[in-house]
mmCIF file of C-alpha atoms in Angstrom:
data_model
loop_
_atom_site.group_PDB
_atom_site.id
_atom_site.type_symbol
_atom_site.label_atom_id
_atom_site.label_comp_id
_atom_site.label_asym_id
_atom_site.label_seq_id
_atom_site.Cartn_x
_atom_site.Cartn_y
_atom_site.Cartn_z
ATOM 1 C CA UNK A 1 14.968 10.411 -27.707
ATOM 2 C CA UNK A 2 14.689 6.639 -28.411
ATOM 3 C CA UNK A 3 17.359 5.688 -25.864
ATOM 4 C CA UNK A 4 15.696 7.766 -23.163
ATOM 5 C CA UNK A 5 12.287 6.244 -23.916
ATOM 6 C CA UNK A 6 13.773 2.767 -23.700
ATOM 7 C CA UNK A 7 15.253 3.561 -20.274
ATOM 8 C CA UNK A 8 11.907 4.831 -19.030
ATOM 9 C CA UNK A 9 10.152 1.732 -20.343
ATOM 10 C CA UNK A 10 12.654 -0.524 -18.578
ATOM 11 C CA UNK A 11 12.330 1.529 -15.412
ATOM 12 C CA UNK A 12 8.554 1.205 -15.458
ATOM 13 C CA UNK A 13 8.806 -2.553 -16.005
ATOM 14 C CA UNK A 14 11.315 -2.987 -13.174
ATOM 15 C CA UNK A 15 9.244 -0.953 -10.727
ATOM 16 C CA UNK A 16 6.112 -2.858 -11.709
ATOM 17 C CA UNK A 17 7.929 -6.099 -10.938
ATOM 18 C CA UNK A 18 8.891 -4.852 -7.465
ATOM 19 C CA UNK A 19 5.341 -3.700 -6.702
ATOM 20 C CA UNK A 20 4.013 -7.111 -7.743
ATOM 21 C CA UNK A 21 6.728 -8.888 -5.739
ATOM 22 C CA UNK A 22 5.809 -6.913 -2.622
ATOM 23 C CA UNK A 23 2.154 -7.925 -2.863
ATOM 24 C CA UNK A 24 3.035 -11.530 -3.709
ATOM 25 C CA UNK A 25 5.380 -12.018 -0.744
ATOM 26 C CA UNK A 26 3.109 -10.284 1.752
ATOM 27 C CA UNK A 27 0.050 -12.290 0.707
ATOM 28 C CA UNK A 28 2.053 -15.516 0.854
ATOM 29 C CA UNK A 29 2.899 -14.760 4.476
ATOM 30 C CA UNK A 30 -0.677 -13.812 5.411
ATOM 31 C CA UNK A 31 -2.213 -17.110 4.248
ATOM 32 C CA UNK A 32 0.220 -19.065 6.464
ATOM 33 C CA UNK A 33 -0.519 -17.146 9.659
ATOM 34 C CA UNK A 34 -2.887 -19.869 11.010
ATOM 35 C CA UNK A 35 -0.221 -22.553 10.510
ATOM 36 C CA UNK A 36 2.451 -20.383 12.142
ATOM 37 C CA UNK A 37 0.118 -19.763 15.087
ATOM 38 C CA UNK A 38 -0.318 -23.501 15.571
ATOM 39 C CA UNK A 39 3.409 -24.131 15.239
ATOM 40 C CA UNK A 40 4.387 -21.532 17.833
ATOM 41 C CA UNK A 41 1.557 -22.515 20.193
ATOM 42 C CA UNK A 42 0.688 -18.835 20.628
ATOM 43 C CA UNK A 43 -2.656 -17.780 22.031
ATOM 44 C CA UNK A 44 -4.801 -15.368 20.052
ATOM 45 C CA UNK A 45 -3.665 -12.439 22.177
ATOM 46 C CA UNK A 46 0.007 -13.459 21.986
ATOM 47 C CA UNK A 47 -0.259 -13.824 18.214
ATOM 48 C CA UNK A 48 -1.850 -10.383 18.008
ATOM 49 C CA UNK A 49 1.068 -8.875 19.901
ATOM 50 C CA UNK A 50 3.544 -10.711 17.672
ATOM 51 C CA UNK A 51 1.793 -9.443 14.547
ATOM 52 C CA UNK A 52 2.283 -5.910 15.814
ATOM 53 C CA UNK A 53 5.940 -6.487 14.921
ATOM 54 C CA UNK A 54 5.037 -6.082 11.250
ATOM 55 C CA UNK A 55 3.217 -2.832 11.969
ATOM 56 C CA UNK A 56 5.895 -1.429 14.267
ATOM 57 C CA UNK A 57 8.727 -2.306 11.907
ATOM 58 C CA UNK A 58 6.913 -0.829 8.904
ATOM 59 C CA UNK A 59 5.912 2.438 10.545
ATOM 60 C CA UNK A 60 9.323 3.085 12.116
ATOM 61 C CA UNK A 61 11.192 2.290 8.899
ATOM 62 C CA UNK A 62 8.888 4.406 6.747
ATOM 63 C CA UNK A 63 9.838 7.473 8.758
ATOM 64 C CA UNK A 64 13.544 6.772 8.166
ATOM 65 C CA UNK A 65 13.542 5.572 4.562
ATOM 66 C CA UNK A 66 13.022 9.041 3.123
ATOM 67 C CA UNK A 67 16.475 10.002 4.420
ATOM 68 C CA UNK A 68 18.009 6.821 3.025
ATOM 69 C CA UNK A 69 16.479 7.521 -0.383
ATOM 70 C CA UNK A 70 17.889 11.056 -0.396
ATOM 71 C CA UNK A 71 21.336 9.742 0.511
ATOM 72 C CA UNK A 72 21.598 6.560 -1.561
ATOM 73 C CA UNK A 73 18.783 7.048 -4.166
ATOM 74 C CA UNK A 74 15.483 5.195 -4.445
ATOM 75 C CA UNK A 75 16.776 2.476 -6.797
ATOM 76 C CA UNK A 76 19.450 1.172 -4.445
ATOM 77 C CA UNK A 77 17.155 1.311 -1.407
ATOM 78 C CA UNK A 78 14.420 -0.549 -3.325
ATOM 79 C CA UNK A 79 16.766 -3.405 -4.218
ATOM 80 C CA UNK A 80 18.281 -3.598 -0.731
ATOM 81 C CA UNK A 81 14.857 -3.693 0.927
ATOM 82 C CA UNK A 82 13.647 -6.308 -1.582
ATOM 83 C CA UNK A 83 16.530 -8.602 -0.657
ATOM 84 C CA UNK A 84 15.793 -8.169 3.054
ATOM 85 C CA UNK A 85 12.074 -8.730 2.462
ATOM 86 C CA UNK A 86 12.680 -11.979 0.588
ATOM 87 C CA UNK A 87 15.154 -13.299 3.156
ATOM 88 C CA UNK A 88 13.027 -12.383 6.175
ATOM 89 C CA UNK A 89 9.884 -14.100 4.839
ATOM 90 C CA UNK A 90 11.584 -17.470 5.383
ATOM 91 C CA UNK A 91 12.149 -16.827 9.104
ATOM 92 C CA UNK A 92 8.665 -17.046 10.735
ATOM 93 C CA UNK A 93 8.378 -20.867 10.353
ATOM 94 C CA UNK A 94 11.715 -21.228 12.164
ATOM 95 C CA UNK A 95 10.376 -19.639 15.354
ATOM 96 C CA UNK A 96 8.844 -21.582 18.237
ATOM 97 C CA UNK A 97 7.492 -18.833 20.478
ATOM 98 C CA UNK A 98 5.396 -15.705 20.123
ATOM 99 C CA UNK A 99 8.327 -13.565 21.283
ATOM 100 C CA UNK A 100 10.689 -14.954 18.644
ATOM 101 C CA UNK A 101 7.978 -14.557 16.016
ATOM 102 C CA UNK A 102 7.483 -10.923 16.986
ATOM 103 C CA UNK A 103 11.214 -10.211 16.642
ATOM 104 C CA UNK A 104 11.326 -11.845 13.218
ATOM 105 C CA UNK A 105 8.231 -9.960 12.079
ATOM 106 C CA UNK A 106 9.848 -6.713 13.197
ATOM 107 C CA UNK A 107 12.558 -7.352 10.603
ATOM 108 C CA UNK A 108 9.997 -8.360 7.984
ATOM 109 C CA UNK A 109 7.911 -5.260 8.695
ATOM 110 C CA UNK A 110 10.992 -3.038 8.427
ATOM 111 C CA UNK A 111 11.759 -4.400 4.962
ATOM 112 C CA UNK A 112 8.109 -4.073 3.944
ATOM 113 C CA UNK A 113 7.879 -0.459 5.070
ATOM 114 C CA UNK A 114 11.212 0.458 3.521
ATOM 115 C CA UNK A 115 10.498 -0.954 0.095
ATOM 116 C CA UNK A 116 7.094 0.734 -0.013
ATOM 117 C CA UNK A 117 8.611 4.177 0.517
ATOM 118 C CA UNK A 118 11.528 3.504 -1.847
ATOM 119 C CA UNK A 119 9.639 2.223 -4.871
ATOM 120 C CA UNK A 120 6.819 4.721 -4.402
ATOM 121 C CA UNK A 121 9.443 7.484 -4.457
ATOM 122 C CA UNK A 122 10.895 6.079 -7.687
ATOM 123 C CA UNK A 123 7.402 5.788 -9.151
ATOM 124 C CA UNK A 124 6.613 9.412 -8.256
ATOM 125 C CA UNK A 125 9.728 10.523 -10.155
ATOM 126 C CA UNK A 126 8.711 8.450 -13.167
ATOM 127 C CA UNK A 127 5.201 9.927 -13.138
ATOM 128 C CA UNK A 128 6.739 13.408 -13.182
ATOM 129 C CA UNK A 129 9.132 12.473 -15.998
ATOM 130 C CA UNK A 130 6.449 10.889 -18.198
ATOM 131 C CA UNK A 131 3.862 13.541 -17.304
ATOM 132 C CA UNK A 132 1.228 10.816 -17.239
ATOM 133 C CA UNK A 133 -0.760 9.698 -14.169
ATOM 134 C CA UNK A 134 0.446 6.077 -14.219
ATOM 135 C CA UNK A 135 0.686 5.649 -10.437
ATOM 136 C CA UNK A 136 -2.458 3.439 -10.245
ATOM 137 C CA UNK A 137 -0.865 0.912 -12.599
ATOM 138 C CA UNK A 138 1.909 0.253 -10.077
ATOM 139 C CA UNK A 139 -0.573 -0.280 -7.276
ATOM 140 C CA UNK A 140 -2.573 -2.541 -9.581
ATOM 141 C CA UNK A 141 0.576 -4.675 -9.878
ATOM 142 C CA UNK A 142 0.723 -4.833 -6.071
ATOM 143 C CA UNK A 143 -2.917 -5.958 -5.951
ATOM 144 C CA UNK A 144 -2.374 -8.549 -8.674
ATOM 145 C CA UNK A 145 0.707 -9.859 -6.905
ATOM 146 C CA UNK A 146 -1.290 -10.165 -3.714
ATOM 147 C CA UNK A 147 -4.105 -12.050 -5.420
ATOM 148 C CA UNK A 148 -1.645 -14.472 -7.035
ATOM 149 C CA UNK A 149 0.271 -14.921 -3.779
ATOM 150 C CA UNK A 150 -2.891 -15.602 -1.790
ATOM 151 C CA UNK A 151 -4.261 -17.954 -4.452
ATOM 152 C CA UNK A 152 -1.086 -20.004 -4.742
ATOM 153 C CA UNK A 153 -0.721 -20.022 -0.970
ATOM 154 C CA UNK A 154 -4.186 -21.456 -0.588
ATOM 155 C CA UNK A 155 -3.467 -24.148 -3.186
ATOM 156 C CA UNK A 156 -0.218 -25.345 -1.608
ATOM 157 C CA UNK A 157 -1.260 -24.959 2.037
ATOM 158 C CA UNK A 158 -2.395 -28.566 2.258
ATOM 159 C CA UNK A 159 0.673 -30.068 0.637
ATOM 160 C CA UNK A 160 3.594 -27.839 1.668
ATOM 161 C CA UNK A 161 4.683 -27.007 5.188
ATOM 162 C CA UNK A 162 5.006 -23.308 6.054
ATOM 163 C CA UNK A 163 8.795 -23.739 6.069
ATOM 164 C CA UNK A 164 8.927 -25.058 2.508
ATOM 165 C CA UNK A 165 6.287 -22.675 1.221
ATOM 166 C CA UNK A 166 7.917 -19.526 2.602
ATOM 167 C CA UNK A 167 11.374 -20.740 1.582
ATOM 168 C CA UNK A 168 10.008 -21.106 -1.947
ATOM 169 C CA UNK A 169 8.815 -17.499 -1.701
ATOM 170 C CA UNK A 170 12.334 -16.480 -0.685
ATOM 171 C CA UNK A 171 13.897 -18.210 -3.681
ATOM 172 C CA UNK A 172 11.289 -16.854 -6.086
ATOM 173 C CA UNK A 173 11.593 -13.368 -4.657
ATOM 174 C CA UNK A 174 15.376 -13.331 -4.864
ATOM 175 C CA UNK A 175 15.239 -14.441 -8.496
ATOM 176 C CA UNK A 176 12.798 -11.646 -9.326
ATOM 177 C CA UNK A 177 14.990 -9.194 -7.415
ATOM 178 C CA UNK A 178 18.061 -10.362 -9.331
ATOM 179 C CA UNK A 179 16.438 -9.747 -12.699
ATOM 180 C CA UNK A 180 14.454 -6.600 -11.893
ATOM 181 C CA UNK A 181 17.170 -5.236 -9.601
ATOM 182 C CA UNK A 182 19.869 -5.437 -12.274
ATOM 183 C CA UNK A 183 17.623 -3.502 -14.638
ATOM 184 C CA UNK A 184 16.770 -0.923 -11.978
ATOM 185 C CA UNK A 185 20.364 -0.325 -10.889
ATOM 186 C CA UNK A 186 21.496 0.226 -14.472
ATOM 187 C CA UNK A 187 19.179 3.233 -14.770
ATOM 188 C CA UNK A 188 20.150 6.507 -13.164
ATOM 189 C CA UNK A 189 17.579 7.904 -10.714
ATOM 190 C CA UNK A 190 15.434 10.481 -12.429
ATOM 191 C CA UNK A 191 16.082 14.201 -12.100
ATOM 192 C CA UNK A 192 12.957 15.109 -10.055
ATOM 193 C CA UNK A 193 14.283 13.061 -7.138
ATOM 194 C CA UNK A 194 17.667 14.742 -7.327
ATOM 195 C CA UNK A 195 16.164 18.234 -7.353
ATOM 196 C CA UNK A 196 13.933 17.445 -4.440
ATOM 197 C CA UNK A 197 16.897 16.140 -2.459
ATOM 198 C CA UNK A 198 18.911 19.283 -3.121
ATOM 199 C CA UNK A 199 16.015 21.528 -2.180
ATOM 200 C CA UNK A 200 15.336 19.619 1.004
ATOM 201 C CA UNK A 201 19.027 19.617 1.920
ATOM 202 C CA UNK A 202 19.223 23.382 1.448
ATOM 203 C CA UNK A 203 16.066 23.851 3.507
ATOM 204 C CA UNK A 204 17.520 21.799 6.344
ATOM 205 C CA UNK A 205 20.741 23.854 6.356
ATOM 206 C CA UNK A 206 18.800 27.123 6.404
ATOM 207 C CA UNK A 207 16.537 25.997 9.217
ATOM 208 C CA UNK A 208 13.537 25.138 7.039
ATOM 209 C CA UNK A 209 11.574 27.958 8.627
ATOM 210 C CA UNK A 210 10.189 29.541 5.479
ATOM 211 C CA UNK A 211 6.491 29.705 4.775
ATOM 212 C CA UNK A 212 6.564 27.542 1.608
ATOM 213 C CA UNK A 213 8.135 24.728 3.604
ATOM 214 C CA UNK A 214 5.391 24.855 6.222
ATOM 215 C CA UNK A 215 2.748 24.974 3.511
ATOM 216 C CA UNK A 216 4.291 21.984 1.783
ATOM 217 C CA UNK A 217 4.308 20.005 5.025
ATOM 218 C CA UNK A 218 0.649 20.795 5.624
ATOM 219 C CA UNK A 219 -0.285 19.655 2.134
ATOM 220 C CA UNK A 220 1.744 16.458 2.474
ATOM 221 C CA UNK A 221 -0.036 15.675 5.740
ATOM 222 C CA UNK A 222 -3.348 16.424 4.026
ATOM 223 C CA UNK A 223 -2.625 13.849 1.344
ATOM 224 C CA UNK A 224 -1.506 11.445 4.053
ATOM 225 C CA UNK A 225 -4.864 11.872 5.786
ATOM 226 C CA UNK A 226 -6.657 11.153 2.515
ATOM 227 C CA UNK A 227 -4.573 7.993 2.157
ATOM 228 C CA UNK A 228 -5.402 7.077 5.769
ATOM 229 C CA UNK A 229 -9.139 7.439 5.189
ATOM 230 C CA UNK A 230 -9.077 5.051 2.248
ATOM 231 C CA UNK A 231 -6.497 2.560 3.559
ATOM 232 C CA UNK A 232 -8.651 2.211 6.674
ATOM 233 C CA UNK A 233 -11.251 0.639 4.407
ATOM 234 C CA UNK A 234 -8.815 -1.836 2.902
ATOM 235 C CA UNK A 235 -7.709 -3.110 6.293
ATOM 236 C CA UNK A 236 -11.225 -3.333 7.649
ATOM 237 C CA UNK A 237 -12.578 -5.152 4.596
ATOM 238 C CA UNK A 238 -9.797 -7.729 4.755
ATOM 239 C CA UNK A 239 -10.516 -8.627 8.382
ATOM 240 C CA UNK A 240 -14.249 -8.043 8.828
ATOM 241 C CA UNK A 241 -15.989 -8.381 5.449
ATOM 242 C CA UNK A 242 -16.282 -12.164 5.520
ATOM 243 C CA UNK A 243 -17.448 -12.185 9.150
ATOM 244 C CA UNK A 244 -20.225 -9.708 8.328
ATOM 245 C CA UNK A 245 -21.493 -11.892 5.489
ATOM 246 C CA UNK A 246 -21.408 -15.067 7.557
ATOM 247 C CA UNK A 247 -22.561 -13.693 10.910
ATOM 248 C CA UNK A 248 -25.138 -11.098 9.866
ATOM 249 C CA UNK A 249 -26.367 -12.416 6.507
ATOM 250 C CA UNK A 250 -26.069 -16.198 7.095
ATOM 251 C CA UNK A 251 -23.733 -16.764 4.144
ATOM 252 C CA UNK A 252 -21.885 -20.057 3.857
ATOM 253 C CA UNK A 253 -18.170 -19.939 4.713
ATOM 254 C CA UNK A 254 -17.244 -20.277 1.039
ATOM 255 C CA UNK A 255 -19.574 -17.494 -0.056
ATOM 256 C CA UNK A 256 -18.462 -15.298 2.828
ATOM 257 C CA UNK A 257 -14.850 -15.702 1.732
ATOM 258 C CA UNK A 258 -15.853 -14.313 -1.645
ATOM 259 C CA UNK A 259 -16.587 -10.938 -0.044
ATOM 260 C CA UNK A 260 -12.997 -9.773 0.122
ATOM 261 C CA UNK A 261 -12.286 -11.374 -3.262
ATOM 262 C CA UNK A 262 -14.988 -9.206 -4.830
ATOM 263 C CA UNK A 263 -13.548 -6.142 -3.133
ATOM 264 C CA UNK A 264 -9.935 -6.933 -4.106
ATOM 265 C CA UNK A 265 -10.781 -7.863 -7.704
ATOM 266 C CA UNK A 266 -12.791 -4.685 -8.203
ATOM 267 C CA UNK A 267 -9.965 -2.630 -6.719
ATOM 268 C CA UNK A 268 -7.485 -4.259 -9.101
ATOM 269 C CA UNK A 269 -9.713 -3.536 -12.093
ATOM 270 C CA UNK A 270 -10.144 0.045 -10.914
ATOM 271 C CA UNK A 271 -6.399 0.535 -10.661
ATOM 272 C CA UNK A 272 -5.748 -1.014 -14.064
ATOM 273 C CA UNK A 273 -8.083 1.575 -15.590
ATOM 274 C CA UNK A 274 -6.879 4.347 -13.270
ATOM 275 C CA UNK A 275 -4.475 6.016 -15.687
ATOM 276 C CA UNK A 276 -7.187 6.443 -18.312
ATOM 277 C CA UNK A 277 -9.593 7.768 -15.690
ATOM 278 C CA UNK A 278 -7.061 10.257 -14.350
ATOM 279 C CA UNK A 279 -6.183 11.494 -17.837
ATOM 280 C CA UNK A 280 -9.844 12.141 -18.589
ATOM 281 C CA UNK A 281 -11.075 13.510 -15.269
ATOM 282 C CA UNK A 282 -7.980 14.815 -13.495
ATOM 283 C CA UNK A 283 -6.841 13.951 -9.992
ATOM 284 C CA UNK A 284 -9.330 15.983 -7.973
ATOM 285 C CA UNK A 285 -12.384 14.770 -9.894
ATOM 286 C CA UNK A 286 -11.132 11.176 -9.745
ATOM 287 C CA UNK A 287 -10.720 11.297 -5.971
ATOM 288 C CA UNK A 288 -14.103 12.953 -5.475
ATOM 289 C CA UNK A 289 -15.877 10.501 -7.789
ATOM 290 C CA UNK A 290 -14.078 7.523 -6.256
ATOM 291 C CA UNK A 291 -14.805 8.567 -2.693
ATOM 292 C CA UNK A 292 -18.472 9.212 -3.472
ATOM 293 C CA UNK A 293 -18.730 5.810 -5.150
ATOM 294 C CA UNK A 294 -17.094 4.165 -2.141
ATOM 295 C CA UNK A 295 -19.598 5.828 0.212
ATOM 296 C CA UNK A 296 -22.527 4.443 -1.762
ATOM 297 C CA UNK A 297 -20.903 1.032 -2.114
ATOM 298 C CA UNK A 298 -20.024 0.648 1.559
ATOM 299 C CA UNK A 299 -23.438 1.746 2.775
ATOM 300 C CA UNK A 300 -24.899 -0.903 0.483
ATOM 301 C CA UNK A 301 -22.406 -3.537 1.610
ATOM 302 C CA UNK A 302 -22.913 -2.837 5.312
ATOM 303 C CA UNK A 303 -26.677 -2.359 5.400
ATOM 304 C CA UNK A 304 -27.966 -4.583 2.567
ATOM 305 C CA UNK A 305 -30.421 -7.292 3.700
ATOM 306 C CA UNK A 306 -29.072 -9.966 1.347
ATOM 307 C CA UNK A 307 -25.686 -11.553 0.653
ATOM 308 C CA UNK A 308 -25.680 -10.776 -3.048
ATOM 309 C CA UNK A 309 -26.500 -7.116 -2.497
ATOM 310 C CA UNK A 310 -23.695 -6.924 0.069
ATOM 311 C CA UNK A 311 -21.232 -8.522 -2.365
ATOM 312 C CA UNK A 312 -22.269 -5.981 -4.977
ATOM 313 C CA UNK A 313 -21.677 -3.212 -2.444
ATOM 314 C CA UNK A 314 -18.223 -4.571 -1.596
ATOM 315 C CA UNK A 315 -17.291 -4.592 -5.282
ATOM 316 C CA UNK A 316 -18.485 -1.016 -5.757
ATOM 317 C CA UNK A 317 -16.474 0.007 -2.699
ATOM 318 C CA UNK A 318 -13.348 -1.550 -4.195
ATOM 319 C CA UNK A 319 -13.858 0.353 -7.445
ATOM 320 C CA UNK A 320 -14.357 3.602 -5.561
ATOM 321 C CA UNK A 321 -11.320 3.307 -3.314
ATOM 322 C CA UNK A 322 -9.011 1.913 -6.023
ATOM 323 C CA UNK A 323 -7.233 5.066 -7.142
ATOM 324 C CA UNK A 324 -7.455 7.358 -4.116
ATOM 325 C CA UNK A 325 -4.471 5.909 -2.246
ATOM 326 C CA UNK A 326 -2.124 5.927 -5.295
ATOM 327 C CA UNK A 327 -3.111 9.503 -6.136
ATOM 328 C CA UNK A 328 -2.547 10.661 -2.550
ATOM 329 C CA UNK A 329 0.915 9.063 -2.387
ATOM 330 C CA UNK A 330 1.886 10.447 -5.789
ATOM 331 C CA UNK A 331 0.794 13.995 -4.893
ATOM 332 C CA UNK A 332 2.604 13.853 -1.551
ATOM 333 C CA UNK A 333 5.756 12.698 -3.328
ATOM 334 C CA UNK A 334 5.475 15.401 -5.969
ATOM 335 C CA UNK A 335 5.297 18.022 -3.229
ATOM 336 C CA UNK A 336 7.700 16.645 -0.640
ATOM 337 C CA UNK A 337 9.956 14.175 -2.442
ATOM 338 C CA UNK A 338 10.958 10.984 -0.588
ATOM 339 C CA UNK A 339 10.056 12.576 2.748
ATOM 340 C CA UNK A 340 6.604 13.348 1.414
ATOM 341 C CA UNK A 341 6.153 9.744 0.312
ATOM 342 C CA UNK A 342 7.364 8.566 3.729
ATOM 343 C CA UNK A 343 4.954 10.817 5.623
ATOM 344 C CA UNK A 344 1.925 9.970 3.485
ATOM 345 C CA UNK A 345 2.772 6.257 3.479
ATOM 346 C CA UNK A 346 3.120 6.209 7.255
ATOM 347 C CA UNK A 347 -0.266 7.861 7.691
ATOM 348 C CA UNK A 348 -1.843 5.698 4.990
ATOM 349 C CA UNK A 349 -0.597 2.370 6.272
ATOM 350 C CA UNK A 350 -1.405 3.558 9.778
ATOM 351 C CA UNK A 351 -5.006 3.778 8.625
ATOM 352 C CA UNK A 352 -4.821 0.243 7.285
ATOM 353 C CA UNK A 353 -3.608 -0.937 10.695
ATOM 354 C CA UNK A 354 -6.153 1.199 12.560
ATOM 355 C CA UNK A 355 -9.151 -0.096 10.627
ATOM 356 C CA UNK A 356 -9.487 -3.680 11.927
ATOM 357 C CA UNK A 357 -9.247 -2.936 15.686
ATOM 358 C CA UNK A 358 -11.438 0.169 15.347
ATOM 359 C CA UNK A 359 -14.124 -1.887 13.630
ATOM 360 C CA UNK A 360 -13.851 -4.478 16.399
ATOM 361 C CA UNK A 361 -14.428 -1.929 19.162
ATOM 362 C CA UNK A 362 -17.348 -0.322 17.343
ATOM 363 C CA UNK A 363 -18.882 -3.729 16.653
ATOM 364 C CA UNK A 364 -18.860 -4.429 20.405
ATOM 365 C CA UNK A 365 -20.412 -1.064 21.196
ATOM 366 C CA UNK A 366 -23.030 -1.071 18.424
ATOM 367 C CA UNK A 367 -23.105 -3.820 15.785
ATOM 368 C CA UNK A 368 -20.825 -5.005 12.984
ATOM 369 C CA UNK A 369 -22.993 -3.521 10.176
ATOM 370 C CA UNK A 370 -23.011 -0.172 11.987
ATOM 371 C CA UNK A 371 -19.258 -0.376 12.517
ATOM 372 C CA UNK A 372 -18.670 -1.043 8.816
ATOM 373 C CA UNK A 373 -20.462 2.182 7.918
ATOM 374 C CA UNK A 374 -17.413 3.981 9.356
ATOM 375 C CA UNK A 375 -15.691 3.086 6.068
ATOM 376 C CA UNK A 376 -18.286 5.177 4.257
ATOM 377 C CA UNK A 377 -17.828 8.021 6.760
ATOM 378 C CA UNK A 378 -14.060 8.142 6.218
ATOM 379 C CA UNK A 379 -14.460 7.913 2.429
ATOM 380 C CA UNK A 380 -16.746 10.945 2.694
ATOM 381 C CA UNK A 381 -14.121 12.711 4.814
ATOM 382 C CA UNK A 382 -11.535 12.050 2.075
ATOM 383 C CA UNK A 383 -13.882 13.660 -0.451
ATOM 384 C CA UNK A 384 -14.499 16.693 1.745
ATOM 385 C CA UNK A 385 -10.779 17.181 2.436
ATOM 386 C CA UNK A 386 -10.026 16.926 -1.281
ATOM 387 C CA UNK A 387 -12.669 19.497 -2.177
ATOM 388 C CA UNK A 388 -11.618 21.850 0.632
ATOM 389 C CA UNK A 389 -7.953 21.826 -0.380
ATOM 390 C CA UNK A 390 -8.265 21.609 -4.169
ATOM 391 C CA UNK A 391 -7.152 25.230 -4.685
ATOM 392 C CA UNK A 392 -4.158 24.873 -2.387
ATOM 393 C CA UNK A 393 -2.739 21.799 -4.107
ATOM 394 C CA UNK A 394 -0.922 21.468 -7.385
ATOM 395 C CA UNK A 395 -3.176 21.631 -10.453
ATOM 396 C CA UNK A 396 -5.324 18.576 -11.131
#
């Protein structure tokens, strides 16, 4: 029906805007971390502890947001978390100690974790309604928002104080939330979410001890582990890629900085073409092909003897990993509803947080190039898990 199609089109546009806003705001914060560190006078270790506030807030909230989505629906929770995200991004420049910064970042991380579960749950319902694998397009919007946020942040860093810059992000974010939020709240949550909520509520009342429930939980955790294996690579590349190029391959600082840009740009391109790829190959083949590509790319990036070969490897890695995380989250949501999205997101973002420190420890024990090969190992694990469980999951 034309009216129904129009609603779905508006819903897709609104969700895309929120995904892009999330990436834009988060990247804007990340590029101002050095200035915030200087302002608070925090040592490197104190800053590291303060930054754990983002991680702690996100992980804790992700485990709770599934219940909020079932009670209030994903649209309302998305808008509420977007407002909190935009307001909290203005707070870090107002702090003058590592402790105060950590408390503020706990709030910011809570909003970040909550909105990720909420809009991924809404996106899962839309994928089911449209019967098209469009999940990568939403994550491409997140990547594009992050690239724009980081680029603009770098341009204004020399002319705007962190206070003015992040306040501008608040104003911009609230305006986007006003427009996209009004559109989102005018559309009723889609039926798949409602059915999942009813089923889960009935299961809770009956004790949830039936075999299908246990099987579903195992499969959701499996998809979460696949998301963890690939998100580990994203976190590690962001923190260690440039250092590898500069320290091990003697790249200039400017050329070294291009390492993550190559990775992020390739990942964005991969996600923009993800729907077409999924329609042609199916989910299982896409994950297997992507993971295999990422293994080859990361081995090249970590072990190549020249800067340009390493940059090529980073780009190939980005292409390979691009669609695995969105597919894993979408499958977990299709199986477990909002709780499935929450579980897989928690595991996935846990991998993103685990990557950088794990690489650091391994670099001390062995070397940075050897440590970076762990990205290839985990990408291979994601492939093996996908192949081993392909018959147990929903059809590709």
